[in-house]
Structures are given as C-alpha cells and as structure tokens.
Amino acid sequence: LYPLRGTIKSISEFPPCVIFTSEFDCMRREAHALKEMLMKKNKLKDFHEMPGVGHSITMTVLSHRVTGSLRTISRRLRST
C-alpha cells in the first residue's frame, strides 16, 4: 500500500489513522505528506516522529530513544 499515490477522495475513505515515522527515516517526507493529506480530511488520529532514529526501528528496538518513543506512543494511544 502506498497511500500517496491515491487521491484526496480516496484518503477520505480511510479509517482514522496513526502515523509513526523516525527522524532519520528515508520515508520521513512521505510520512509528513500523508499526515497533511489525512489532516485535510480529518482522518489523522495521531502522528509521532521518533527522534534520533533511522528507518528500521526493529533493528534498534533496544535503543533508549526508541524505548522512550514507544512508551510515549503507548500512552497517547491508551488515552484516546
């Protein structure tokens, strides 16, 4: 699935979305573009960018930065 190839109309058919990206992710610009599209259609539930982390967070899951970010994300999702 590559949602940026869709139209604003197709985005309006999405369920509420949560986006996760990383500060040094090669797909970061696309995540921000999708965020903007979802916001225009009131479909963005939450957006979180993990500081100091690259594209593959699964390889750095023991990183202090990733652990802190995942805790923040968990708290935010539980509060909604």
PDB file of N, CA and C in Angstrom:
ATOM      1  N   LEU A   1       0.843  -1.182   0.000  1.00  0.00           N
ATOM      2  CA  LEU A   1       0.000   0.000   0.000  1.00  0.00           C
ATOM      3  C   LEU A   1       0.880   1.234   0.000  1.00  0.00           C
ATOM      4  N   TYR A   2       0.646   2.103  -0.922  1.00  0.00           N
ATOM      5  CA  TYR A   2       1.364   3.369  -0.984  1.00  0.00           C
ATOM      6  C   TYR A   2       0.323   4.469  -1.109  1.00  0.00           C
ATOM      7  N   PRO A   3      -0.163   4.975   0.024  1.00  0.00           N
ATOM      8  CA  PRO A   3      -1.300   5.895   0.010  1.00  0.00           C
ATOM      9  C   PRO A   3      -1.059   7.215  -0.714  1.00  0.00           C
ATOM     10  N   LEU A   4       0.182   7.631  -0.859  1.00  0.00           N
ATOM     11  CA  LEU A   4       0.419   8.899  -1.542  1.00  0.00           C
ATOM     12  C   LEU A   4       0.117   8.833  -3.028  1.00  0.00           C
ATOM     13  N   ARG A   5      -0.044   7.643  -3.565  1.00  0.00           N
ATOM     14  CA  ARG A   5      -0.443   7.516  -4.973  1.00  0.00           C
ATOM     15  C   ARG A   5      -1.956   7.654  -5.134  1.00  0.00           C
ATOM     16  N   GLY A   6      -2.650   7.718  -4.041  1.00  0.00           N
ATOM     17  CA  GLY A   6      -4.095   7.891  -4.084  1.00  0.00           C
ATOM     18  C   GLY A   6      -4.469   9.355  -4.239  1.00  0.00           C
ATOM     19  N   THR A   7      -5.741   9.590  -4.245  1.00  0.00           N
ATOM     20  CA  THR A   7      -6.259  10.954  -4.351  1.00  0.00           C
ATOM     21  C   THR A   7      -6.799  11.387  -2.993  1.00  0.00           C
ATOM     22  N   ILE A   8      -7.054  12.671  -2.879  1.00  0.00           N
ATOM     23  CA  ILE A   8      -7.679  13.173  -1.647  1.00  0.00           C
ATOM     24  C   ILE A   8      -9.020  12.471  -1.443  1.00  0.00           C
ATOM     25  N   LYS A   9      -9.727  12.184  -2.530  1.00  0.00           N
ATOM     26  CA  LYS A   9     -11.008  11.496  -2.408  1.00  0.00           C
ATOM     27  C   LYS A   9     -10.816  10.102  -1.804  1.00  0.00           C
ATOM     28  N   SER A  10      -9.803   9.359  -2.251  1.00  0.00           N
ATOM     29  CA  SER A  10      -9.578   8.022  -1.702  1.00  0.00           C
ATOM     30  C   SER A  10      -9.141   8.109  -0.236  1.00  0.00           C
ATOM     31  N   ILE A  11      -8.396   9.154   0.125  1.00  0.00           N
ATOM     32  CA  ILE A  11      -7.983   9.353   1.517  1.00  0.00           C
ATOM     33  C   ILE A  11      -9.219   9.539   2.403  1.00  0.00           C
ATOM     34  N   SER A  12     -10.250  10.163   1.875  1.00  0.00           N
ATOM     35  CA  SER A  12     -11.456  10.388   2.677  1.00  0.00           C
ATOM     36  C   SER A  12     -12.155   9.081   3.035  1.00  0.00           C
ATOM     37  N   GLU A  13     -11.821   8.000   2.343  1.00  0.00           N
ATOM     38  CA  GLU A  13     -12.407   6.695   2.641  1.00  0.00           C
ATOM     39  C   GLU A  13     -11.598   5.906   3.669  1.00  0.00           C
ATOM     40  N   PHE A  14     -10.446   6.431   4.070  1.00  0.00           N
ATOM     41  CA  PHE A  14      -9.613   5.770   5.078  1.00  0.00           C
ATOM     42  C   PHE A  14     -10.282   5.829   6.447  1.00  0.00           C
ATOM     43  N   PRO A  15     -10.020   4.853   7.292  1.00  0.00           N
ATOM     44  CA  PRO A  15     -10.432   4.977   8.694  1.00  0.00           C
ATOM     45  C   PRO A  15      -9.487   5.972   9.379  1.00  0.00           C
ATOM     46  N   PRO A  16      -9.778   6.388  10.612  1.00  0.00           N
ATOM     47  CA  PRO A  16      -8.830   7.242  11.333  1.00  0.00           C
ATOM     48  C   PRO A  16      -7.461   6.557  11.406  1.00  0.00           C
ATOM     49  N   CYS A  17      -6.395   7.307  11.163  1.00  0.00           N
ATOM     50  CA  CYS A  17      -5.047   6.735  11.039  1.00  0.00           C
ATOM     51  C   CYS A  17      -4.078   7.289  12.078  1.00  0.00           C
ATOM     52  N   VAL A  18      -3.126   6.451  12.445  1.00  0.00           N
ATOM     53  CA  VAL A  18      -1.999   6.831  13.285  1.00  0.00           C
ATOM     54  C   VAL A  18      -0.743   6.605  12.444  1.00  0.00           C
ATOM     55  N   ILE A  19       0.137   7.604  12.394  1.00  0.00           N
ATOM     56  CA  ILE A  19       1.367   7.504  11.613  1.00  0.00           C
ATOM     57  C   ILE A  19       2.558   7.538  12.557  1.00  0.00           C
ATOM     58  N   PHE A  20       3.485   6.630  12.328  1.00  0.00           N
ATOM     59  CA  PHE A  20       4.754   6.593  13.049  1.00  0.00           C
ATOM     60  C   PHE A  20       5.863   6.774  12.037  1.00  0.00           C
ATOM     61  N   THR A  21       6.807   7.638  12.334  1.00  0.00           N
ATOM     62  CA  THR A  21       7.981   7.806  11.493  1.00  0.00           C
ATOM     63  C   THR A  21       9.172   8.084  12.394  1.00  0.00           C
ATOM     64  N   SER A  22      10.331   8.181  11.791  1.00  0.00           N
ATOM     65  CA  SER A  22      11.564   8.414  12.534  1.00  0.00           C
ATOM     66  C   SER A  22      12.275   9.631  11.972  1.00  0.00           C
ATOM     67  N   GLU A  23      13.046  10.278  12.826  1.00  0.00           N
ATOM     68  CA  GLU A  23      13.750  11.499  12.431  1.00  0.00           C
ATOM     69  C   GLU A  23      14.650  11.285  11.212  1.00  0.00           C
ATOM     70  N   PHE A  24      15.304  10.135  11.131  1.00  0.00           N
ATOM     71  CA  PHE A  24      16.233   9.868  10.024  1.00  0.00           C
ATOM     72  C   PHE A  24      15.700   8.799   9.074  1.00  0.00           C
ATOM     73  N   ASP A  25      14.398   8.645   9.017  1.00  0.00           N
ATOM     74  CA  ASP A  25      13.764   7.665   8.142  1.00  0.00           C
ATOM     75  C   ASP A  25      13.826   8.153   6.694  1.00  0.00           C
ATOM     76  N   CYS A  26      14.211   7.266   5.787  1.00  0.00           N
ATOM     77  CA  CYS A  26      14.249   7.632   4.366  1.00  0.00           C
ATOM     78  C   CYS A  26      12.850   7.912   3.819  1.00  0.00           C
ATOM     79  N   MET A  27      11.813   7.495   4.534  1.00  0.00           N
ATOM     80  CA  MET A  27      10.428   7.726   4.120  1.00  0.00           C
ATOM     81  C   MET A  27       9.765   8.854   4.935  1.00  0.00           C
ATOM     82  N   ARG A  28      10.551   9.613   5.651  1.00  0.00           N
ATOM     83  CA  ARG A  28      10.027  10.664   6.535  1.00  0.00           C
ATOM     84  C   ARG A  28       9.212  11.708   5.772  1.00  0.00           C
ATOM     85  N   ARG A  29       9.716  12.166   4.641  1.00  0.00           N
ATOM     86  CA  ARG A  29       8.977  13.178   3.859  1.00  0.00           C
ATOM     87  C   ARG A  29       7.608  12.650   3.437  1.00  0.00           C
ATOM     88  N   GLU A  30       7.568  11.383   3.035  1.00  0.00           N
ATOM     89  CA  GLU A  30       6.299  10.784   2.637  1.00  0.00           C
ATOM     90  C   GLU A  30       5.331  10.694   3.819  1.00  0.00           C
ATOM     91  N   ALA A  31       5.868  10.377   4.993  1.00  0.00           N
ATOM     92  CA  ALA A  31       5.015  10.308   6.191  1.00  0.00           C
ATOM     93  C   ALA A  31       4.411  11.675   6.493  1.00  0.00           C
ATOM     94  N   HIS A  32       5.210  12.722   6.355  1.00  0.00           N
ATOM     95  CA  HIS A  32       4.697  14.076   6.591  1.00  0.00           C
ATOM     96  C   HIS A  32       3.684  14.481   5.527  1.00  0.00           C
ATOM     97  N   ALA A  33       3.918  14.086   4.278  1.00  0.00           N
ATOM     98  CA  ALA A  33       2.957  14.386   3.208  1.00  0.00           C
ATOM     99  C   ALA A  33       1.630  13.674   3.463  1.00  0.00           C
ATOM    100  N   LEU A  34       1.709  12.410   3.883  1.00  0.00           N
ATOM    101  CA  LEU A  34       0.489  11.667   4.202  1.00  0.00           C
ATOM    102  C   LEU A  34      -0.224  12.303   5.385  1.00  0.00           C
ATOM    103  N   LYS A  35       0.540  12.729   6.361  1.00  0.00           N
ATOM    104  CA  LYS A  35      -0.037  13.418   7.522  1.00  0.00           C
ATOM    105  C   LYS A  35      -0.871  14.619   7.068  1.00  0.00           C
ATOM    106  N   GLU A  36      -0.311  15.432   6.162  1.00  0.00           N
ATOM    107  CA  GLU A  36      -1.027  16.610   5.667  1.00  0.00           C
ATOM    108  C   GLU A  36      -2.310  16.222   4.939  1.00  0.00           C
ATOM    109  N   MET A  37      -2.240  15.174   4.109  1.00  0.00           N
ATOM    110  CA  MET A  37      -3.427  14.723   3.379  1.00  0.00           C
ATOM    111  C   MET A  37      -4.513  14.240   4.347  1.00  0.00           C
ATOM    112  N   LEU A  38      -4.098  13.475   5.355  1.00  0.00           N
ATOM    113  CA  LEU A  38      -5.060  12.953   6.334  1.00  0.00           C
ATOM    114  C   LEU A  38      -5.675  14.077   7.165  1.00  0.00           C
ATOM    115  N   MET A  39      -4.866  15.067   7.504  1.00  0.00           N
ATOM    116  CA  MET A  39      -5.382  16.197   8.279  1.00  0.00           C
ATOM    117  C   MET A  39      -6.450  16.959   7.497  1.00  0.00           C
ATOM    118  N   LYS A  40      -6.245  17.109   6.183  1.00  0.00           N
ATOM    119  CA  LYS A  40      -7.224  17.823   5.352  1.00  0.00           C
ATOM    120  C   LYS A  40      -8.577  17.133   5.354  1.00  0.00           C
ATOM    121  N   LYS A  41      -8.579  15.818   5.522  1.00  0.00           N
ATOM    122  CA  LYS A  41      -9.825  15.050   5.525  1.00  0.00           C
ATOM    123  C   LYS A  41     -10.241  14.629   6.943  1.00  0.00           C
ATOM    124  N   ASN A  42      -9.577  15.198   7.949  1.00  0.00           N
ATOM    125  CA  ASN A  42      -9.884  14.896   9.352  1.00  0.00           C
ATOM    126  C   ASN A  42      -9.794  13.393   9.647  1.00  0.00           C
ATOM    127  N   LYS A  43      -8.773  12.757   9.092  1.00  0.00           N
ATOM    128  CA  LYS A  43      -8.583  11.317   9.268  1.00  0.00           C
ATOM    129  C   LYS A  43      -7.339  10.987  10.086  1.00  0.00           C
ATOM    130  N   LEU A  44      -6.607  12.001  10.534  1.00  0.00           N
ATOM    131  CA  LEU A  44      -5.394  11.751  11.308  1.00  0.00           C
ATOM    132  C   LEU A  44      -5.734  11.679  12.790  1.00  0.00           C
ATOM    133  N   LYS A  45      -5.530  10.502  13.357  1.00  0.00           N
ATOM    134  CA  LYS A  45      -5.785  10.323  14.793  1.00  0.00           C
ATOM    135  C   LYS A  45      -4.574  10.751  15.606  1.00  0.00           C
ATOM    136  N   ASP A  46      -3.361  10.406  15.138  1.00  0.00           N
ATOM    137  CA  ASP A  46      -2.144  10.782  15.851  1.00  0.00           C
ATOM    138  C   ASP A  46      -0.953  10.643  14.909  1.00  0.00           C
ATOM    139  N   PHE A  47       0.086  11.394  15.205  1.00  0.00           N
ATOM    140  CA  PHE A  47       1.322  11.374  14.435  1.00  0.00           C
ATOM    141  C   PHE A  47       2.468  11.418  15.430  1.00  0.00           C
ATOM    142  N   HIS A  48       3.436  10.544  15.238  1.00  0.00           N
ATOM    143  CA  HIS A  48       4.585  10.539  16.139  1.00  0.00           C
ATOM    144  C   HIS A  48       5.854  10.324  15.338  1.00  0.00           C
ATOM    145  N   GLU A  49       6.830  11.197  15.580  1.00  0.00           N
ATOM    146  CA  GLU A  49       8.132  11.089  14.941  1.00  0.00           C
ATOM    147  C   GLU A  49       9.174  10.797  16.020  1.00  0.00           C
ATOM    148  N   MET A  50       9.827   9.652  15.912  1.00  0.00           N
ATOM    149  CA  MET A  50      10.809   9.246  16.911  1.00  0.00           C
ATOM    150  C   MET A  50      12.134   9.953  16.667  1.00  0.00           C
ATOM    151  N   PRO A  51      12.599  10.743  17.629  1.00  0.00           N
ATOM    152  CA  PRO A  51      13.848  11.486  17.438  1.00  0.00           C
ATOM    153  C   PRO A  51      15.083  10.586  17.471  1.00  0.00           C
ATOM    154  N   GLY A  52      16.039  10.920  16.625  1.00  0.00           N
ATOM    155  CA  GLY A  52      17.323  10.236  16.643  1.00  0.00           C
ATOM    156  C   GLY A  52      17.323   8.805  16.152  1.00  0.00           C
ATOM    157  N   VAL A  53      16.284   8.413  15.424  1.00  0.00           N
ATOM    158  CA  VAL A  53      16.139   7.022  14.994  1.00  0.00           C
ATOM    159  C   VAL A  53      16.076   6.970  13.473  1.00  0.00           C
ATOM    160  N   GLY A  54      16.617   5.896  12.902  1.00  0.00           N
ATOM    161  CA  GLY A  54      16.604   5.702  11.457  1.00  0.00           C
ATOM    162  C   GLY A  54      15.387   4.929  10.987  1.00  0.00           C
ATOM    163  N   HIS A  55      15.441   4.451   9.761  1.00  0.00           N
ATOM    164  CA  HIS A  55      14.307   3.790   9.112  1.00  0.00           C
ATOM    165  C   HIS A  55      13.874   2.499   9.801  1.00  0.00           C
ATOM    166  N   SER A  56      14.788   1.639  10.122  1.00  0.00           N
ATOM    167  CA  SER A  56      14.405   0.330  10.640  1.00  0.00           C
ATOM    168  C   SER A  56      14.450   0.304  12.163  1.00  0.00           C
ATOM    169  N   ILE A  57      13.352   0.713  12.788  1.00  0.00           N
ATOM    170  CA  ILE A  57      13.341   0.751  14.257  1.00  0.00           C
ATOM    171  C   ILE A  57      13.396  -0.645  14.852  1.00  0.00           C
ATOM    172  N   THR A  58      13.020  -1.668  14.081  1.00  0.00           N
ATOM    173  CA  THR A  58      13.078  -3.027  14.623  1.00  0.00           C
ATOM    174  C   THR A  58      14.514  -3.442  14.914  1.00  0.00           C
ATOM    175  N   MET A  59      15.473  -2.885  14.181  1.00  0.00           N
ATOM    176  CA  MET A  59      16.871  -3.222  14.413  1.00  0.00           C
ATOM    177  C   MET A  59      17.456  -2.462  15.600  1.00  0.00           C
ATOM    178  N   THR A  60      16.770  -1.413  16.016  1.00  0.00           N
ATOM    179  CA  THR A  60      17.275  -0.599  17.119  1.00  0.00           C
ATOM    180  C   THR A  60      16.306  -0.572  18.285  1.00  0.00           C
ATOM    181  N   VAL A  61      15.483  -1.606  18.387  1.00  0.00           N
ATOM    182  CA  VAL A  61      14.409  -1.597  19.379  1.00  0.00           C
ATOM    183  C   VAL A  61      14.926  -1.489  20.811  1.00  0.00           C
ATOM    184  N   LEU A  62      16.165  -1.840  21.061  1.00  0.00           N
ATOM    185  CA  LEU A  62      16.710  -1.720  22.404  1.00  0.00           C
ATOM    186  C   LEU A  62      17.277  -0.328  22.671  1.00  0.00           C
ATOM    187  N   SER A  63      17.274   0.505  21.679  1.00  0.00           N
ATOM    188  CA  SER A  63      17.766   1.858  21.822  1.00  0.00           C
ATOM    189  C   SER A  63      16.924   2.632  22.835  1.00  0.00           C
ATOM    190  N   HIS A  64      17.582   3.415  23.662  1.00  0.00           N
ATOM    191  CA  HIS A  64      16.884   4.236  24.656  1.00  0.00           C
ATOM    192  C   HIS A  64      15.884   5.178  23.999  1.00  0.00           C
ATOM    193  N   ARG A  65      16.262   5.754  22.867  1.00  0.00           N
ATOM    194  CA  ARG A  65      15.366   6.679  22.166  1.00  0.00           C
ATOM    195  C   ARG A  65      14.111   5.975  21.673  1.00  0.00           C
ATOM    196  N   VAL A  66      14.281   4.787  21.118  1.00  0.00           N
ATOM    197  CA  VAL A  66      13.122   4.041  20.615  1.00  0.00           C
ATOM    198  C   VAL A  66      12.219   3.631  21.770  1.00  0.00           C
ATOM    199  N   THR A  67      12.806   3.136  22.846  1.00  0.00           N
ATOM    200  CA  THR A  67      12.017   2.709  24.004  1.00  0.00           C
ATOM    201  C   THR A  67      11.196   3.872  24.542  1.00  0.00           C
ATOM    202  N   GLY A  68      11.804   5.036  24.685  1.00  0.00           N
ATOM    203  CA  GLY A  68      11.079   6.210  25.170  1.00  0.00           C
ATOM    204  C   GLY A  68       9.963   6.615  24.230  1.00  0.00           C
ATOM    205  N   SER A  69      10.232   6.588  22.935  1.00  0.00           N
ATOM    206  CA  SER A  69       9.207   6.942  21.953  1.00  0.00           C
ATOM    207  C   SER A  69       8.048   5.963  21.973  1.00  0.00           C
ATOM    208  N   LEU A  70       8.360   4.670  22.075  1.00  0.00           N
ATOM    209  CA  LEU A  70       7.285   3.675  22.098  1.00  0.00           C
ATOM    210  C   LEU A  70       6.428   3.819  23.352  1.00  0.00           C
ATOM    211  N   ARG A  71       7.027   4.189  24.467  1.00  0.00           N
ATOM    212  CA  ARG A  71       6.240   4.443  25.686  1.00  0.00           C
ATOM    213  C   ARG A  71       5.319   5.640  25.489  1.00  0.00           C
ATOM    214  N   THR A  72       5.842   6.693  24.878  1.00  0.00           N
ATOM    215  CA  THR A  72       5.023   7.876  24.598  1.00  0.00           C
ATOM    216  C   THR A  72       3.857   7.522  23.688  1.00  0.00           C
ATOM    217  N   ILE A  73       4.141   6.759  22.634  1.00  0.00           N
ATOM    218  CA  ILE A  73       3.088   6.342  21.704  1.00  0.00           C
ATOM    219  C   ILE A  73       2.032   5.522  22.432  1.00  0.00           C
ATOM    220  N   SER A  74       2.458   4.585  23.261  1.00  0.00           N
ATOM    221  CA  SER A  74       1.518   3.735  24.013  1.00  0.00           C
ATOM    222  C   SER A  74       0.612   4.570  24.900  1.00  0.00           C
ATOM    223  N   ARG A  75       1.190   5.530  25.604  1.00  0.00           N
ATOM    224  CA  ARG A  75       0.379   6.395  26.483  1.00  0.00           C
ATOM    225  C   ARG A  75      -0.632   7.186  25.675  1.00  0.00           C
ATOM    226  N   ARG A  76      -0.202   7.720  24.537  1.00  0.00           N
ATOM    227  CA  ARG A  76      -1.099   8.523  23.706  1.00  0.00           C
ATOM    228  C   ARG A  76      -2.247   7.684  23.164  1.00  0.00           C
ATOM    229  N   LEU A  77      -1.935   6.474  22.725  1.00  0.00           N
ATOM    230  CA  LEU A  77      -2.996   5.618  22.180  1.00  0.00           C
ATOM    231  C   LEU A  77      -3.970   5.154  23.257  1.00  0.00           C
ATOM    232  N   ARG A  78      -3.466   4.875  24.442  1.00  0.00           N
ATOM    233  CA  ARG A  78      -4.363   4.465  25.523  1.00  0.00           C
ATOM    234  C   ARG A  78      -5.279   5.583  25.971  1.00  0.00           C
ATOM    235  N   SER A  79      -4.835   6.817  25.822  1.00  0.00           N
ATOM    236  CA  SER A  79      -5.644   7.952  26.288  1.00  0.00           C
ATOM    237  C   SER A  79      -6.734   8.354  25.299  1.00  0.00           C
ATOM    238  N   THR A  80      -6.725   7.744  24.098  1.00  0.00           N
ATOM    239  CA  THR A  80      -7.741   8.132  23.097  1.00  0.00           C
ATOM    240  C   THR A  80      -8.924   7.199  23.119  1.00  0.00           C
TER     241      THR A  80
END
